mmCIF file of C-alpha atoms in Angstrom:
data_model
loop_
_atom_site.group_PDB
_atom_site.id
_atom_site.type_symbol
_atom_site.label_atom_id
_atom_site.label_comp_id
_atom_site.label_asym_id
_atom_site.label_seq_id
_atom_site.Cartn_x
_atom_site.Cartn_y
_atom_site.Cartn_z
ATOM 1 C CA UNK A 1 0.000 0.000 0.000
ATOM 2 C CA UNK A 2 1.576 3.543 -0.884
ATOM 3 C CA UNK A 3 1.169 6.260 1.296
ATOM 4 C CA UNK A 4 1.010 9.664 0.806
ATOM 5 C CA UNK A 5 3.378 12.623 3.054
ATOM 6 C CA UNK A 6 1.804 14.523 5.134
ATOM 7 C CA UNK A 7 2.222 17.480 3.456
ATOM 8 C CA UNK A 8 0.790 16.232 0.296
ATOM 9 C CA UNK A 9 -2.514 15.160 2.152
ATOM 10 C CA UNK A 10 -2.647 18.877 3.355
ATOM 11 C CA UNK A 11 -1.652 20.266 0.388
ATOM 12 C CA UNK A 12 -4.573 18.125 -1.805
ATOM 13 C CA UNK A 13 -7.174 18.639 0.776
ATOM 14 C CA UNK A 14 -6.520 22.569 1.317
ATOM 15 C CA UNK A 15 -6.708 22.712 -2.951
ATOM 16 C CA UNK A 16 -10.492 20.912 -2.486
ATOM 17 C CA UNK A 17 -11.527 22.814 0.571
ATOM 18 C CA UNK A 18 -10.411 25.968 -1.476
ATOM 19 C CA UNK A 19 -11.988 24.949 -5.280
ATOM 20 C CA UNK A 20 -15.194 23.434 -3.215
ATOM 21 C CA UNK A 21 -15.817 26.708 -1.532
ATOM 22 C CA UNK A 22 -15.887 25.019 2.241
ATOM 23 C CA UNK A 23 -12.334 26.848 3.103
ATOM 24 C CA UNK A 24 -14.372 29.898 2.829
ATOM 25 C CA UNK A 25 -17.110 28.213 5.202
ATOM 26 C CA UNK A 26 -14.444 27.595 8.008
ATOM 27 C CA UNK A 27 -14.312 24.250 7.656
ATOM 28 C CA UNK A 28 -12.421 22.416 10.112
ATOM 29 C CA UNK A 29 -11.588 18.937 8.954
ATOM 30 C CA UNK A 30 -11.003 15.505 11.266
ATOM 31 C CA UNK A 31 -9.093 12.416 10.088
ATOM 32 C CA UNK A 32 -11.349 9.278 10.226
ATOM 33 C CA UNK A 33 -10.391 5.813 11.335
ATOM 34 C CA UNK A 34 -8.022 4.391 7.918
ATOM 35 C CA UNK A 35 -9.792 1.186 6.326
ATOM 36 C CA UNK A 36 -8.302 -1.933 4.785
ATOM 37 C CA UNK A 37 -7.943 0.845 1.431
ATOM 38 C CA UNK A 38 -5.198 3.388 0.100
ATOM 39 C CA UNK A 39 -8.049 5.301 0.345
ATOM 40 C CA UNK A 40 -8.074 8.022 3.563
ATOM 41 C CA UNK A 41 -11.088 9.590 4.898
ATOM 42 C CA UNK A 42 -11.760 13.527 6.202
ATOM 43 C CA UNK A 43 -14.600 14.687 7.724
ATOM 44 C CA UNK A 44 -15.049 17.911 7.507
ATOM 45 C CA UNK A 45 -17.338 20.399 9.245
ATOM 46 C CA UNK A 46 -18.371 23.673 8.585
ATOM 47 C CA UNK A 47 -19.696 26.070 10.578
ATOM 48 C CA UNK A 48 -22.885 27.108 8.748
ATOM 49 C CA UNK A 49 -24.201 23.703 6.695
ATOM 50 C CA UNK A 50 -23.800 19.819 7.499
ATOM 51 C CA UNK A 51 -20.638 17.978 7.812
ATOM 52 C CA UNK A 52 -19.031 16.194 4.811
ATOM 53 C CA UNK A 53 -16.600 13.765 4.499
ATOM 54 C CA UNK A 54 -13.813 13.809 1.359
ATOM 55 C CA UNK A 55 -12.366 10.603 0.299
ATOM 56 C CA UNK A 56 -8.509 11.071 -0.251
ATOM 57 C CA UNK A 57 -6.734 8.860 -3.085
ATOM 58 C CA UNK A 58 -3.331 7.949 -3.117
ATOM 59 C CA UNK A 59 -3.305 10.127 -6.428
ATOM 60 C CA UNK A 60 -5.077 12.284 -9.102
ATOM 61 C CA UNK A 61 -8.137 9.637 -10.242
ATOM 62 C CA UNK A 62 -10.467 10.014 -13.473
ATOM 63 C CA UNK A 63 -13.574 9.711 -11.616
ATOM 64 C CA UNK A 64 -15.685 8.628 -14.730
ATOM 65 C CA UNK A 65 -13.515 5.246 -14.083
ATOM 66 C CA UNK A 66 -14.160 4.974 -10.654
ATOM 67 C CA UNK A 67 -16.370 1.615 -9.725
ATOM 68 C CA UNK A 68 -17.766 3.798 -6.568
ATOM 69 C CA UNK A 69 -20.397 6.069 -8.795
ATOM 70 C CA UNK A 70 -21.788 2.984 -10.305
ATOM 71 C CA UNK A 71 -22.057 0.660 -6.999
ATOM 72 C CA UNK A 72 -23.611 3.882 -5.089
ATOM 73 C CA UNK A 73 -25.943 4.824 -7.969
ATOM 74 C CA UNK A 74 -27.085 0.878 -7.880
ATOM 75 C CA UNK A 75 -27.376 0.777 -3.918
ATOM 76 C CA UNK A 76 -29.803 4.109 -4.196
ATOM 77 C CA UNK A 77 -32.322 2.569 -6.180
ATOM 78 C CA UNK A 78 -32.902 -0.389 -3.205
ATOM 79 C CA UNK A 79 -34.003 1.402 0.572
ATOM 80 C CA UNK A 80 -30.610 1.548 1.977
ATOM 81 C CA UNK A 81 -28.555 4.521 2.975
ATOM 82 C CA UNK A 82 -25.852 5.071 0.352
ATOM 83 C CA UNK A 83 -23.844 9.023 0.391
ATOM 84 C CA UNK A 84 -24.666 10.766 -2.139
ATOM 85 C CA UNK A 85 -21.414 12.475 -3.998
ATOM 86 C CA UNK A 86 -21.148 16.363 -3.572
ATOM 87 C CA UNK A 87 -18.063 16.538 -5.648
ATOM 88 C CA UNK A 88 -14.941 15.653 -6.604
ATOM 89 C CA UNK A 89 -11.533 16.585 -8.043
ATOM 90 C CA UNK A 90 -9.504 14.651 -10.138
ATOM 91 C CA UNK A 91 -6.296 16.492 -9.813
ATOM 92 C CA UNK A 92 -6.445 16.430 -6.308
ATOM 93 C CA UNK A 93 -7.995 12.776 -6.324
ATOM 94 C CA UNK A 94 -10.866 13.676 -3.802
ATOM 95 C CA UNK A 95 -14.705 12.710 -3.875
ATOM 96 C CA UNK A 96 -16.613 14.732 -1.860
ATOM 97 C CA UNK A 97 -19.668 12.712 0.088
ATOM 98 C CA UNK A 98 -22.379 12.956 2.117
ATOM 99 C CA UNK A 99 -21.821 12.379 5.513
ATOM 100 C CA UNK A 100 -24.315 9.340 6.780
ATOM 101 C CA UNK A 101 -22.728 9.506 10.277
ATOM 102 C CA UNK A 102 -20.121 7.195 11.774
ATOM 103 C CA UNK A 103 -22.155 3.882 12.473
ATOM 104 C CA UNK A 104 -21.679 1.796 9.629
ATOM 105 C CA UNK A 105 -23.971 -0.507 7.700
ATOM 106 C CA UNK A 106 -22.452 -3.392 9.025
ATOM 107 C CA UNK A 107 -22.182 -2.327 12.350
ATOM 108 C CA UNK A 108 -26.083 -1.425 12.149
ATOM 109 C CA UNK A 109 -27.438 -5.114 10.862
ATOM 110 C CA UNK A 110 -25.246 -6.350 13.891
ATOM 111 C CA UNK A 111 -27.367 -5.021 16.375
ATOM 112 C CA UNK A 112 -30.748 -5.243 14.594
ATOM 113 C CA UNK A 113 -33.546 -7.647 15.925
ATOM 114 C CA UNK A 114 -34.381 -10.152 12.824
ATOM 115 C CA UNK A 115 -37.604 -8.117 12.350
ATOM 116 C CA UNK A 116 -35.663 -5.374 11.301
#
């Protein structure tokens, strides 16, 4: 798995925050908890509208090849909670989601009764 510096990841995500108009928002963005990806997750939240969280790539992407916008545009036509995508940058390899909270699905149908 590559990883990126430091100062890249800063770099990349204060280029977003800047293009996406949250930097003027004063966002204030939070690492999330790395998963089993190269992928690296931000949440960021801005004073005046809802929280959002970027997904970092190791590098620039193309996003039209990206298998994400097909699986989530798939998952939202059955009842379950999929983020929709705010944005994205391709230079700075970011998607920009909507934040559905920190529980995840998995984590959810865990502690459901079989009814539900």
């Amino acid at each position: 798995m590559t990883d990126v510096s430091s100062a890249d990841v800063q770099t990349r995500l204060e280029s977003y925050l800047a293009q996406s108009g949250l930097a003027s928002k004063g966002a204030r963005v939070v690492p999330l908890t790395r998963d089993a990806s190269d992928r690296r997750y931000f949440r960021v939240l801005a004073g005046d509208g809802p929280s959002v969280v970027l997904a970092l790539h190791v590098g620039p992407i193309d996003f039209a090849t990206l298998p994400f916008p097909n699986v989530a545009e798939l998952f939202s036509k059955v009842p379950l909670p999929v983020p929709s995508i705010l944005g994205h940058s391709d230079r700075d390899g970011i998607v920009e989601l909507e934040d559905l909270g920190d529980l995840t699905l998995q984590a959810h149908l865990g502690g459901a009764r079989a009814e539900e």
